[in-house]
Amino acid sequence: MAEYEIKETLDCSGLLCSEPVIKTSKKIKELEVGDVFEMISTDPGAMPDMQAWANQTKHELLESSEDGSLYRFVIKKTH
């Protein structure tokens, strides 16, 4: 069981690279430090893109998973 509460969900289904990353960057600016949100994508490129984004921005990628053509990311705003 996760040790965090997801505050919001950002559905980027149907969007292609790099729109999920751009929308994630905009969404995280709306949140408070420590908030956790999930982003859903159908873009296969989202998996490497979100890991690179988290490494670059230093926000914490708590989870990333794939279920068929659905990709789910749980991100914590760290700063």
CSV table of C-alpha atoms in Angstrom, one decimal, residues 3-55:
chain,number,residue,atom,x,y,z
A,3,GLU,CA,2.4,5.7,1.9
A,4,TYR,CA,1.2,8.9,0.2
A,5,GLU,CA,-2.1,10.4,-0.9
A,6,ILE,CA,-2.6,11.4,-4.5
A,7,LYS,CA,-3.9,14.9,-4.6
A,8,GLU,CA,-4.8,15.2,-8.3
A,9,THR,CA,-4.8,13.2,-11.5
A,10,LEU,CA,-3.5,14.6,-14.8
A,11,ASP,CA,-5.0,12.6,-17.7
A,12,CYS,CA,-2.7,13.0,-20.8
A,13,SER,CA,-4.3,10.1,-22.7
A,14,GLY,CA,-4.2,10.6,-26.4
A,15,LEU,CA,-1.4,13.2,-26.2
A,16,LEU,CA,1.9,12.5,-27.9
A,17,CYS,CA,5.5,13.5,-27.0
A,18,SER,CA,6.2,16.0,-25.6
A,19,GLU,CA,2.7,17.2,-24.5
A,20,PRO,CA,2.5,14.9,-21.4
A,21,VAL,CA,5.8,16.3,-20.2
A,22,ILE,CA,4.7,19.9,-20.9
A,23,LYS,CA,1.4,19.4,-19.1
A,24,THR,CA,3.2,17.7,-16.2
A,25,SER,CA,5.5,20.7,-15.9
A,26,LYS,CA,2.6,23.1,-15.9
A,27,LYS,CA,0.6,21.0,-13.4
A,28,ILE,CA,3.5,20.7,-10.8
A,29,LYS,CA,3.7,24.5,-10.7
A,30,GLU,CA,0.1,24.6,-9.4
A,31,LEU,CA,0.9,22.2,-6.5
A,32,GLU,CA,2.4,22.7,-3.1
A,33,VAL,CA,5.8,21.2,-2.1
A,34,GLY,CA,5.1,17.7,-0.9
A,35,ASP,CA,2.0,17.2,-2.9
A,36,VAL,CA,1.7,14.0,-4.9
A,37,PHE,CA,-0.1,13.6,-8.2
A,38,GLU,CA,-0.5,11.0,-10.9
A,39,MET,CA,-0.2,11.4,-14.6
A,40,ILE,CA,-1.8,9.0,-17.0
A,41,SER,CA,-0.5,8.7,-20.6
A,42,THR,CA,-1.0,6.5,-23.6
A,43,ASP,CA,2.2,7.7,-25.2
A,44,PRO,CA,4.9,4.9,-25.2
A,45,GLY,CA,7.6,7.5,-25.1
A,46,ALA,CA,6.2,8.8,-21.8
A,47,MET,CA,8.2,6.2,-19.8
A,48,PRO,CA,11.7,7.4,-20.7
A,49,ASP,CA,10.5,11.0,-21.0
A,50,MET,CA,9.1,11.2,-17.5
A,51,GLN,CA,12.1,9.5,-16.0
A,52,ALA,CA,14.4,12.0,-17.7
A,53,TRP,CA,12.1,14.8,-16.7
A,54,ALA,CA,12.2,13.7,-13.0
A,55,ASN,CA,16.0,13.5,-13.1
